[in-house]
């Protein structure tokens, strides 16, 4: 991975391919690994930028500001350092919220958005994430993610997979892998700071939908899994009412990581979306298929 030094901290990122710029922004506890199928396919047609946000993956995990505005500023600084004046923003979960915050704060950077199971479109969110914002959760999380518990679970998953009885979908497997990173103290601190900046015990505390009126011509596609247990796909309706040029795609047999559950379909609809945007067309419609 490449390295950018920002304010004395190292931000790790990938910069692969040539063509129009596309930036892929992962979610809470995620990293560039959440985008592996997309990196392979999109880099054949685009210049693909994939950061590990501060507090995540291989980037530094300093004590400090982990609000979505701070993450949006980091994305801006990364793009400026690469002489990229605008890009297509693709954000998953928290990354979708960061994409929308970037549009609000630095609108010249955002050509269009693809929001995948995005935060910031409604209050509902997993009870586990709400509980993680409670006082004392910093002491409980490492117990839940300790090596013994994870080792036994990984062993059971592996044996069932070898028997042809997969216990987890791609979505569940990726969520489980991401959760394991809270064993690291720096990651855990960043996770709690980020989560508490956007979530309370009552649910998500930040909504981007009121700002959409400021950007009536923004081209956007929302992608969701019908089986998402983290953020419900009903949030597409909240956004759809405010995005006249929006396109909604529901993956019927997918969870919180629809781009991993069905990467071929994601590649197809992303290609269609980009083609329509570049042609100046808008296709506000709802598509639901496996």
PDB file of C-alpha atoms in Angstrom:
ATOM      1  CA  UNK A   1       0.000   0.000   0.000  1.00  0.00           C
ATOM      2  CA  UNK A   2       1.045   3.603  -0.506  1.00  0.00           C
ATOM      3  CA  UNK A   3       1.434   6.056   2.357  1.00  0.00           C
ATOM      4  CA  UNK A   4       0.346   9.662   2.833  1.00  0.00           C
ATOM      5  CA  UNK A   5       1.547  11.574   5.886  1.00  0.00           C
ATOM      6  CA  UNK A   6      -1.189  13.798   7.310  1.00  0.00           C
ATOM      7  CA  UNK A   7      -0.641  15.846  10.457  1.00  0.00           C
ATOM      8  CA  UNK A   8       2.081  13.474  11.587  1.00  0.00           C
ATOM      9  CA  UNK A   9       0.048  10.302  11.006  1.00  0.00           C
ATOM     10  CA  UNK A  10       0.314   7.750   8.200  1.00  0.00           C
ATOM     11  CA  UNK A  11      -2.694   7.060   6.007  1.00  0.00           C
ATOM     12  CA  UNK A  12      -2.432   3.893   3.915  1.00  0.00           C
ATOM     13  CA  UNK A  13      -4.187   3.651   0.564  1.00  0.00           C
ATOM     14  CA  UNK A  14      -4.245   1.913  -2.804  1.00  0.00           C
ATOM     15  CA  UNK A  15      -4.044   3.812  -6.096  1.00  0.00           C
ATOM     16  CA  UNK A  16      -4.609   1.382  -8.953  1.00  0.00           C
ATOM     17  CA  UNK A  17      -5.602   1.701 -12.602  1.00  0.00           C
ATOM     18  CA  UNK A  18      -6.147   4.537 -15.054  1.00  0.00           C
ATOM     19  CA  UNK A  19      -9.128   6.577 -16.140  1.00  0.00           C
ATOM     20  CA  UNK A  20     -11.802   8.561 -14.300  1.00  0.00           C
ATOM     21  CA  UNK A  21     -11.252   8.506 -10.542  1.00  0.00           C
ATOM     22  CA  UNK A  22     -13.367   6.279  -8.287  1.00  0.00           C
ATOM     23  CA  UNK A  23     -12.836   6.303  -4.524  1.00  0.00           C
ATOM     24  CA  UNK A  24     -14.023   3.342  -2.441  1.00  0.00           C
ATOM     25  CA  UNK A  25     -14.698   4.184   1.227  1.00  0.00           C
ATOM     26  CA  UNK A  26     -15.118   1.284   3.647  1.00  0.00           C
ATOM     27  CA  UNK A  27     -17.333   1.158   6.720  1.00  0.00           C
ATOM     28  CA  UNK A  28     -16.860   0.922  10.475  1.00  0.00           C
ATOM     29  CA  UNK A  29     -14.137  -1.609  11.396  1.00  0.00           C
ATOM     30  CA  UNK A  30     -13.499  -2.115   7.688  1.00  0.00           C
ATOM     31  CA  UNK A  31     -10.470  -1.708   5.446  1.00  0.00           C
ATOM     32  CA  UNK A  32      -9.442  -1.968   1.802  1.00  0.00           C
ATOM     33  CA  UNK A  33     -10.022  -5.728   2.092  1.00  0.00           C
ATOM     34  CA  UNK A  34     -13.785  -5.044   2.003  1.00  0.00           C
ATOM     35  CA  UNK A  35     -13.375  -4.039  -1.644  1.00  0.00           C
ATOM     36  CA  UNK A  36     -11.205  -6.814  -3.055  1.00  0.00           C
ATOM     37  CA  UNK A  37     -13.571  -7.926  -5.880  1.00  0.00           C
ATOM     38  CA  UNK A  38     -14.252  -4.314  -6.862  1.00  0.00           C
ATOM     39  CA  UNK A  39     -10.571  -3.371  -6.873  1.00  0.00           C
ATOM     40  CA  UNK A  40      -9.878  -6.159  -9.369  1.00  0.00           C
ATOM     41  CA  UNK A  41     -12.710  -5.285 -11.760  1.00  0.00           C
ATOM     42  CA  UNK A  42     -13.003  -1.501 -11.511  1.00  0.00           C
ATOM     43  CA  UNK A  43      -9.263  -0.876 -11.842  1.00  0.00           C
ATOM     44  CA  UNK A  44      -9.475  -2.252 -15.380  1.00  0.00           C
ATOM     45  CA  UNK A  45     -11.544   0.805 -16.371  1.00  0.00           C
ATOM     46  CA  UNK A  46     -10.961   3.448 -13.704  1.00  0.00           C
ATOM     47  CA  UNK A  47      -8.341   4.920 -11.445  1.00  0.00           C
ATOM     48  CA  UNK A  48      -9.395   3.347  -8.153  1.00  0.00           C
ATOM     49  CA  UNK A  49      -8.440   4.973  -4.849  1.00  0.00           C
ATOM     50  CA  UNK A  50      -8.995   2.844  -1.733  1.00  0.00           C
ATOM     51  CA  UNK A  51      -7.978   4.300   1.634  1.00  0.00           C
ATOM     52  CA  UNK A  52      -7.809   2.616   4.993  1.00  0.00           C
ATOM     53  CA  UNK A  53      -9.413   5.382   7.047  1.00  0.00           C
ATOM     54  CA  UNK A  54      -7.576   6.532  10.145  1.00  0.00           C
ATOM     55  CA  UNK A  55      -8.279   4.086  12.960  1.00  0.00           C
ATOM     56  CA  UNK A  56      -8.780   1.251  10.473  1.00  0.00           C
ATOM     57  CA  UNK A  57      -6.770  -1.344   8.605  1.00  0.00           C
ATOM     58  CA  UNK A  58      -3.099  -0.509   8.119  1.00  0.00           C
ATOM     59  CA  UNK A  59      -3.455   3.237   8.754  1.00  0.00           C
ATOM     60  CA  UNK A  60      -2.407   4.867  12.013  1.00  0.00           C
ATOM     61  CA  UNK A  61      -4.868   4.914  14.883  1.00  0.00           C
ATOM     62  CA  UNK A  62      -4.178   8.150  16.745  1.00  0.00           C
ATOM     63  CA  UNK A  63      -6.215   9.530  19.611  1.00  0.00           C
ATOM     64  CA  UNK A  64      -8.296  12.355  18.188  1.00  0.00           C
ATOM     65  CA  UNK A  65     -11.320  13.308  16.110  1.00  0.00           C
ATOM     66  CA  UNK A  66     -13.130  10.410  14.429  1.00  0.00           C
ATOM     67  CA  UNK A  67     -16.276  12.264  13.366  1.00  0.00           C
ATOM     68  CA  UNK A  68     -17.555  11.847   9.819  1.00  0.00           C
ATOM     69  CA  UNK A  69     -16.498  15.437   9.113  1.00  0.00           C
ATOM     70  CA  UNK A  70     -12.951  14.548  10.113  1.00  0.00           C
ATOM     71  CA  UNK A  71     -13.014  11.457   7.890  1.00  0.00           C
ATOM     72  CA  UNK A  72     -14.401  13.582   5.027  1.00  0.00           C
ATOM     73  CA  UNK A  73     -11.531  16.035   5.478  1.00  0.00           C
ATOM     74  CA  UNK A  74      -9.082  13.121   5.335  1.00  0.00           C
ATOM     75  CA  UNK A  75     -10.621  11.971   2.045  1.00  0.00           C
ATOM     76  CA  UNK A  76     -10.351  15.518   0.691  1.00  0.00           C
ATOM     77  CA  UNK A  77      -6.675  15.730   1.693  1.00  0.00           C
ATOM     78  CA  UNK A  78      -5.946  12.365   0.086  1.00  0.00           C
ATOM     79  CA  UNK A  79      -7.552  13.349  -3.221  1.00  0.00           C
ATOM     80  CA  UNK A  80      -5.794  16.718  -3.226  1.00  0.00           C
ATOM     81  CA  UNK A  81      -2.449  15.008  -2.627  1.00  0.00           C
ATOM     82  CA  UNK A  82      -3.095  12.859  -5.708  1.00  0.00           C
ATOM     83  CA  UNK A  83      -4.107  15.886  -7.834  1.00  0.00           C
ATOM     84  CA  UNK A  84      -7.619  14.473  -8.208  1.00  0.00           C
ATOM     85  CA  UNK A  85     -10.120  17.324  -8.494  1.00  0.00           C
ATOM     86  CA  UNK A  86     -13.272  15.181  -8.494  1.00  0.00           C
ATOM     87  CA  UNK A  87     -14.278  11.534  -8.301  1.00  0.00           C
ATOM     88  CA  UNK A  88     -17.133   9.083  -8.155  1.00  0.00           C
ATOM     89  CA  UNK A  89     -17.635   8.279  -4.473  1.00  0.00           C
ATOM     90  CA  UNK A  90     -18.577   4.720  -3.514  1.00  0.00           C
ATOM     91  CA  UNK A  91     -19.250   4.352   0.201  1.00  0.00           C
ATOM     92  CA  UNK A  92     -20.260   1.322   2.242  1.00  0.00           C
ATOM     93  CA  UNK A  93     -22.083   1.732   5.586  1.00  0.00           C
ATOM     94  CA  UNK A  94     -20.149   4.436   7.481  1.00  0.00           C
ATOM     95  CA  UNK A  95     -18.356   5.108   4.187  1.00  0.00           C
ATOM     96  CA  UNK A  96     -21.660   6.142   2.646  1.00  0.00           C
ATOM     97  CA  UNK A  97     -22.124   8.672   5.418  1.00  0.00           C
ATOM     98  CA  UNK A  98     -18.619   9.970   4.774  1.00  0.00           C
ATOM     99  CA  UNK A  99     -19.371  10.259   1.047  1.00  0.00           C
ATOM    100  CA  UNK A 100     -22.499  12.305   1.792  1.00  0.00           C
ATOM    101  CA  UNK A 101     -20.628  14.486   4.288  1.00  0.00           C
ATOM    102  CA  UNK A 102     -17.956  15.116   1.656  1.00  0.00           C
ATOM    103  CA  UNK A 103     -20.680  16.209  -0.758  1.00  0.00           C
ATOM    104  CA  UNK A 104     -22.012  18.605   1.872  1.00  0.00           C
ATOM    105  CA  UNK A 105     -18.633  20.050   2.889  1.00  0.00           C
ATOM    106  CA  UNK A 106     -16.659  19.804  -0.367  1.00  0.00           C
ATOM    107  CA  UNK A 107     -19.248  19.484  -3.169  1.00  0.00           C
ATOM    108  CA  UNK A 108     -16.735  20.137  -5.931  1.00  0.00           C
ATOM    109  CA  UNK A 109     -15.065  16.797  -5.152  1.00  0.00           C
ATOM    110  CA  UNK A 110     -18.124  14.585  -5.645  1.00  0.00           C
ATOM    111  CA  UNK A 111     -19.173  13.845  -9.218  1.00  0.00           C
ATOM    112  CA  UNK A 112     -21.725  11.214  -8.198  1.00  0.00           C
ATOM    113  CA  UNK A 113     -22.346   8.750  -5.384  1.00  0.00           C
ATOM    114  CA  UNK A 114     -22.933   5.039  -4.957  1.00  0.00           C
ATOM    115  CA  UNK A 115     -24.199   4.385  -1.426  1.00  0.00           C
ATOM    116  CA  UNK A 116     -24.058   0.758  -0.272  1.00  0.00           C
ATOM    117  CA  UNK A 117     -26.038  -0.104   2.886  1.00  0.00           C
ATOM    118  CA  UNK A 118     -25.258   3.443   3.891  1.00  0.00           C
ATOM    119  CA  UNK A 119     -25.389   5.067   7.265  1.00  0.00           C
ATOM    120  CA  UNK A 120     -26.967   8.487   7.657  1.00  0.00           C
ATOM    121  CA  UNK A 121     -30.322   7.800   5.999  1.00  0.00           C
ATOM    122  CA  UNK A 122     -32.446   6.914   9.023  1.00  0.00           C
ATOM    123  CA  UNK A 123     -32.224   6.229  12.756  1.00  0.00           C
ATOM    124  CA  UNK A 124     -32.559   2.430  12.734  1.00  0.00           C
ATOM    125  CA  UNK A 125     -29.365   0.454  13.254  1.00  0.00           C
ATOM    126  CA  UNK A 126     -28.332  -2.884  14.753  1.00  0.00           C
ATOM    127  CA  UNK A 127     -28.918  -3.226  18.532  1.00  0.00           C
ATOM    128  CA  UNK A 128     -25.321  -4.445  18.847  1.00  0.00           C
ATOM    129  CA  UNK A 129     -23.976  -1.178  17.447  1.00  0.00           C
ATOM    130  CA  UNK A 130     -26.289   0.808  19.703  1.00  0.00           C
ATOM    131  CA  UNK A 131     -25.062  -1.178  22.702  1.00  0.00           C
ATOM    132  CA  UNK A 132     -21.447  -0.560  21.692  1.00  0.00           C
ATOM    133  CA  UNK A 133     -21.928   3.150  22.368  1.00  0.00           C
ATOM    134  CA  UNK A 134     -22.841   2.583  26.027  1.00  0.00           C
ATOM    135  CA  UNK A 135     -20.392   3.409  28.829  1.00  0.00           C
ATOM    136  CA  UNK A 136     -18.218   0.425  29.681  1.00  0.00           C
ATOM    137  CA  UNK A 137     -18.399  -1.195  26.261  1.00  0.00           C
ATOM    138  CA  UNK A 138     -14.656  -0.637  25.879  1.00  0.00           C
ATOM    139  CA  UNK A 139     -14.167  -3.308  28.534  1.00  0.00           C
ATOM    140  CA  UNK A 140     -16.675  -5.777  27.076  1.00  0.00           C
ATOM    141  CA  UNK A 141     -15.554  -5.670  23.437  1.00  0.00           C
ATOM    142  CA  UNK A 142     -12.122  -7.286  23.922  1.00  0.00           C
ATOM    143  CA  UNK A 143     -13.727 -10.149  25.847  1.00  0.00           C
ATOM    144  CA  UNK A 144     -16.169 -10.787  22.995  1.00  0.00           C
ATOM    145  CA  UNK A 145     -13.358 -10.719  20.426  1.00  0.00           C
ATOM    146  CA  UNK A 146     -10.656 -12.561  22.357  1.00  0.00           C
ATOM    147  CA  UNK A 147      -8.496 -15.090  20.535  1.00  0.00           C
ATOM    148  CA  UNK A 148      -9.992 -18.152  22.234  1.00  0.00           C
ATOM    149  CA  UNK A 149     -13.586 -17.286  21.318  1.00  0.00           C
ATOM    150  CA  UNK A 150     -12.613 -16.327  17.783  1.00  0.00           C
ATOM    151  CA  UNK A 151     -10.415 -19.391  17.344  1.00  0.00           C
ATOM    152  CA  UNK A 152     -13.181 -21.807  18.316  1.00  0.00           C
ATOM    153  CA  UNK A 153     -15.684 -20.009  16.101  1.00  0.00           C
ATOM    154  CA  UNK A 154     -13.288 -19.931  13.144  1.00  0.00           C
ATOM    155  CA  UNK A 155     -12.645 -23.662  13.574  1.00  0.00           C
ATOM    156  CA  UNK A 156     -16.370 -24.435  13.519  1.00  0.00           C
ATOM    157  CA  UNK A 157     -16.880 -22.260  10.443  1.00  0.00           C
ATOM    158  CA  UNK A 158     -13.968 -23.918   8.630  1.00  0.00           C
ATOM    159  CA  UNK A 159     -15.184 -27.448   9.358  1.00  0.00           C
ATOM    160  CA  UNK A 160     -18.719 -26.691   8.218  1.00  0.00           C
ATOM    161  CA  UNK A 161     -17.373 -25.106   5.025  1.00  0.00           C
ATOM    162  CA  UNK A 162     -15.354 -28.266   4.284  1.00  0.00           C
ATOM    163  CA  UNK A 163     -18.522 -30.327   4.738  1.00  0.00           C
ATOM    164  CA  UNK A 164     -20.308 -28.158   2.193  1.00  0.00           C
ATOM    165  CA  UNK A 165     -22.423 -26.534   4.910  1.00  0.00           C
ATOM    166  CA  UNK A 166     -21.298 -22.903   4.963  1.00  0.00           C
ATOM    167  CA  UNK A 167     -22.317 -21.226   8.194  1.00  0.00           C
ATOM    168  CA  UNK A 168     -21.810 -17.686   6.943  1.00  0.00           C
ATOM    169  CA  UNK A 169     -22.595 -15.713   3.825  1.00  0.00           C
ATOM    170  CA  UNK A 170     -19.943 -13.393   2.417  1.00  0.00           C
ATOM    171  CA  UNK A 171     -21.632 -10.560   4.335  1.00  0.00           C
ATOM    172  CA  UNK A 172     -21.553 -12.406   7.648  1.00  0.00           C
ATOM    173  CA  UNK A 173     -18.003 -13.624   7.113  1.00  0.00           C
ATOM    174  CA  UNK A 174     -16.744 -10.114   6.374  1.00  0.00           C
ATOM    175  CA  UNK A 175     -18.582  -8.665   9.372  1.00  0.00           C
ATOM    176  CA  UNK A 176     -17.054 -11.359  11.593  1.00  0.00           C
ATOM    177  CA  UNK A 177     -13.562 -10.681  10.259  1.00  0.00           C
ATOM    178  CA  UNK A 178     -14.007  -6.940  10.771  1.00  0.00           C
ATOM    179  CA  UNK A 179     -15.260  -7.386  14.328  1.00  0.00           C
ATOM    180  CA  UNK A 180     -12.132  -9.311  15.252  1.00  0.00           C
ATOM    181  CA  UNK A 181     -10.044  -6.173  14.771  1.00  0.00           C
ATOM    182  CA  UNK A 182     -11.410  -4.654  18.018  1.00  0.00           C
ATOM    183  CA  UNK A 183      -8.974  -6.916  19.878  1.00  0.00           C
ATOM    184  CA  UNK A 184      -6.385  -4.259  19.008  1.00  0.00           C
ATOM    185  CA  UNK A 185      -6.539  -1.381  21.517  1.00  0.00           C
ATOM    186  CA  UNK A 186      -6.007   1.364  18.926  1.00  0.00           C
ATOM    187  CA  UNK A 187      -8.666  -0.032  16.629  1.00  0.00           C
ATOM    188  CA  UNK A 188     -11.055  -0.411  19.556  1.00  0.00           C
ATOM    189  CA  UNK A 189     -10.527   3.199  20.621  1.00  0.00           C
ATOM    190  CA  UNK A 190     -11.115   4.455  17.075  1.00  0.00           C
ATOM    191  CA  UNK A 191     -14.182   2.223  16.664  1.00  0.00           C
ATOM    192  CA  UNK A 192     -15.806   3.545  19.832  1.00  0.00           C
ATOM    193  CA  UNK A 193     -14.987   7.170  19.005  1.00  0.00           C
ATOM    194  CA  UNK A 194     -16.400   6.823  15.495  1.00  0.00           C
ATOM    195  CA  UNK A 195     -19.485   4.883  16.559  1.00  0.00           C
ATOM    196  CA  UNK A 196     -20.300   7.310  19.363  1.00  0.00           C
ATOM    197  CA  UNK A 197     -20.035  10.244  16.952  1.00  0.00           C
ATOM    198  CA  UNK A 198     -22.891   8.912  14.798  1.00  0.00           C
ATOM    199  CA  UNK A 199     -24.834   6.448  16.991  1.00  0.00           C
ATOM    200  CA  UNK A 200     -26.426   6.502  20.433  1.00  0.00           C
ATOM    201  CA  UNK A 201     -28.444   3.867  22.274  1.00  0.00           C
ATOM    202  CA  UNK A 202     -31.501   5.256  20.461  1.00  0.00           C
ATOM    203  CA  UNK A 203     -29.998   4.727  17.015  1.00  0.00           C
ATOM    204  CA  UNK A 204     -28.224   6.790  14.372  1.00  0.00           C
ATOM    205  CA  UNK A 205     -27.953  10.417  15.401  1.00  0.00           C
ATOM    206  CA  UNK A 206     -26.926  12.018  12.099  1.00  0.00           C
ATOM    207  CA  UNK A 207     -29.104  12.251   9.001  1.00  0.00           C
ATOM    208  CA  UNK A 208     -27.911  13.395   5.588  1.00  0.00           C
ATOM    209  CA  UNK A 209     -31.331  13.538   3.941  1.00  0.00           C
ATOM    210  CA  UNK A 210     -32.083  17.191   4.852  1.00  0.00           C
ATOM    211  CA  UNK A 211     -29.011  18.242   2.852  1.00  0.00           C
ATOM    212  CA  UNK A 212     -30.074  16.561  -0.391  1.00  0.00           C
ATOM    213  CA  UNK A 213     -32.245  19.571  -1.247  1.00  0.00           C
ATOM    214  CA  UNK A 214     -29.021  21.548  -1.705  1.00  0.00           C
ATOM    215  CA  UNK A 215     -27.926  19.153  -4.470  1.00  0.00           C
ATOM    216  CA  UNK A 216     -31.004  18.522  -6.650  1.00  0.00           C
ATOM    217  CA  UNK A 217     -28.943  17.308  -9.609  1.00  0.00           C
ATOM    218  CA  UNK A 218     -26.655  14.871  -7.814  1.00  0.00           C
ATOM    219  CA  UNK A 219     -26.613  11.466  -9.476  1.00  0.00           C
ATOM    220  CA  UNK A 220     -26.787   8.657  -6.958  1.00  0.00           C
ATOM    221  CA  UNK A 221     -27.345   4.923  -6.759  1.00  0.00           C
ATOM    222  CA  UNK A 222     -28.346   3.141  -3.570  1.00  0.00           C
ATOM    223  CA  UNK A 223     -27.450  -0.539  -3.214  1.00  0.00           C
ATOM    224  CA  UNK A 224     -28.780  -2.655  -0.361  1.00  0.00           C
ATOM    225  CA  UNK A 225     -29.162  -6.249   0.714  1.00  0.00           C
ATOM    226  CA  UNK A 226     -32.692  -7.411   1.474  1.00  0.00           C
ATOM    227  CA  UNK A 227     -31.284  -9.396   4.415  1.00  0.00           C
ATOM    228  CA  UNK A 228     -29.270  -6.565   5.936  1.00  0.00           C
ATOM    229  CA  UNK A 229     -29.424  -6.962   9.729  1.00  0.00           C
ATOM    230  CA  UNK A 230     -27.199  -3.945  10.443  1.00  0.00           C
ATOM    231  CA  UNK A 231     -29.016  -1.110   8.639  1.00  0.00           C
ATOM    232  CA  UNK A 232     -32.482  -1.890   7.188  1.00  0.00           C
ATOM    233  CA  UNK A 233     -33.041  -1.528   3.454  1.00  0.00           C
ATOM    234  CA  UNK A 234     -36.170   0.527   4.187  1.00  0.00           C
ATOM    235  CA  UNK A 235     -33.773   3.467   4.443  1.00  0.00           C
ATOM    236  CA  UNK A 236     -33.711   3.528   0.652  1.00  0.00           C
ATOM    237  CA  UNK A 237     -37.203   5.019   0.793  1.00  0.00           C
ATOM    238  CA  UNK A 238     -35.967   7.896   2.966  1.00  0.00           C
ATOM    239  CA  UNK A 239     -33.316   8.745   0.399  1.00  0.00           C
ATOM    240  CA  UNK A 240     -35.478   8.051  -2.638  1.00  0.00           C
ATOM    241  CA  UNK A 241     -37.924  10.769  -1.606  1.00  0.00           C
ATOM    242  CA  UNK A 242     -35.098  13.325  -1.645  1.00  0.00           C
ATOM    243  CA  UNK A 243     -33.096  12.104  -4.651  1.00  0.00           C
ATOM    244  CA  UNK A 244     -35.023  12.681  -7.882  1.00  0.00           C
ATOM    245  CA  UNK A 245     -32.133  11.261  -9.905  1.00  0.00           C
ATOM    246  CA  UNK A 246     -31.639   8.285  -7.621  1.00  0.00           C
ATOM    247  CA  UNK A 247     -31.477   4.645  -8.599  1.00  0.00           C
ATOM    248  CA  UNK A 248     -32.193   1.882  -6.078  1.00  0.00           C
ATOM    249  CA  UNK A 249     -30.924  -1.693  -6.336  1.00  0.00           C
ATOM    250  CA  UNK A 250     -31.980  -4.351  -3.814  1.00  0.00           C
ATOM    251  CA  UNK A 251     -30.011  -7.622  -3.727  1.00  0.00           C
ATOM    252  CA  UNK A 252     -32.562 -10.151  -2.507  1.00  0.00           C
ATOM    253  CA  UNK A 253     -30.164 -12.759  -1.099  1.00  0.00           C
ATOM    254  CA  UNK A 254     -27.591 -10.345   0.299  1.00  0.00           C
ATOM    255  CA  UNK A 255     -26.812  -8.943   3.727  1.00  0.00           C
ATOM    256  CA  UNK A 256     -24.884  -5.861   4.843  1.00  0.00           C
ATOM    257  CA  UNK A 257     -22.143  -6.389   2.214  1.00  0.00           C
ATOM    258  CA  UNK A 258     -24.163  -6.812  -1.018  1.00  0.00           C
ATOM    259  CA  UNK A 259     -21.125  -5.959  -3.132  1.00  0.00           C
ATOM    260  CA  UNK A 260     -19.397  -9.031  -1.660  1.00  0.00           C
ATOM    261  CA  UNK A 261     -22.434 -11.313  -1.662  1.00  0.00           C
ATOM    262  CA  UNK A 262     -22.930 -10.710  -5.389  1.00  0.00           C
ATOM    263  CA  UNK A 263     -19.879  -8.935  -6.844  1.00  0.00           C
ATOM    264  CA  UNK A 264     -20.786  -9.773 -10.441  1.00  0.00           C
ATOM    265  CA  UNK A 265     -24.127  -8.036 -10.173  1.00  0.00           C
ATOM    266  CA  UNK A 266     -22.542  -5.074  -8.439  1.00  0.00           C
ATOM    267  CA  UNK A 267     -20.033  -4.727 -11.265  1.00  0.00           C
ATOM    268  CA  UNK A 268     -22.846  -4.849 -13.815  1.00  0.00           C
ATOM    269  CA  UNK A 269     -25.030  -2.212 -12.175  1.00  0.00           C
ATOM    270  CA  UNK A 270     -22.046   0.022 -11.450  1.00  0.00           C
ATOM    271  CA  UNK A 271     -21.111  -0.105 -15.134  1.00  0.00           C
ATOM    272  CA  UNK A 272     -24.700   0.721 -16.122  1.00  0.00           C
ATOM    273  CA  UNK A 273     -24.878   3.569 -13.627  1.00  0.00           C
ATOM    274  CA  UNK A 274     -21.627   5.127 -14.824  1.00  0.00           C
ATOM    275  CA  UNK A 275     -22.681   4.777 -18.455  1.00  0.00           C
ATOM    276  CA  UNK A 276     -26.004   6.487 -17.760  1.00  0.00           C
ATOM    277  CA  UNK A 277     -24.338   9.278 -15.790  1.00  0.00           C
ATOM    278  CA  UNK A 278     -21.777   9.924 -18.478  1.00  0.00           C
ATOM    279  CA  UNK A 279     -24.566  10.027 -21.072  1.00  0.00           C
ATOM    280  CA  UNK A 280     -26.389  12.601 -18.974  1.00  0.00           C
ATOM    281  CA  UNK A 281     -29.301  10.265 -18.365  1.00  0.00           C
ATOM    282  CA  UNK A 282     -31.126   9.639 -15.127  1.00  0.00           C
ATOM    283  CA  UNK A 283     -33.024   6.429 -14.478  1.00  0.00           C
ATOM    284  CA  UNK A 284     -34.884   6.739 -11.191  1.00  0.00           C
ATOM    285  CA  UNK A 285     -36.150   3.231 -10.662  1.00  0.00           C
ATOM    286  CA  UNK A 286     -36.244   0.388  -8.200  1.00  0.00           C
ATOM    287  CA  UNK A 287     -34.764  -2.962  -9.105  1.00  0.00           C
ATOM    288  CA  UNK A 288     -34.997  -6.036  -6.912  1.00  0.00           C
ATOM    289  CA  UNK A 289     -33.444  -9.299  -8.020  1.00  0.00           C
ATOM    290  CA  UNK A 290     -31.288 -12.050  -6.584  1.00  0.00           C
TER     291      UNK A 290
END
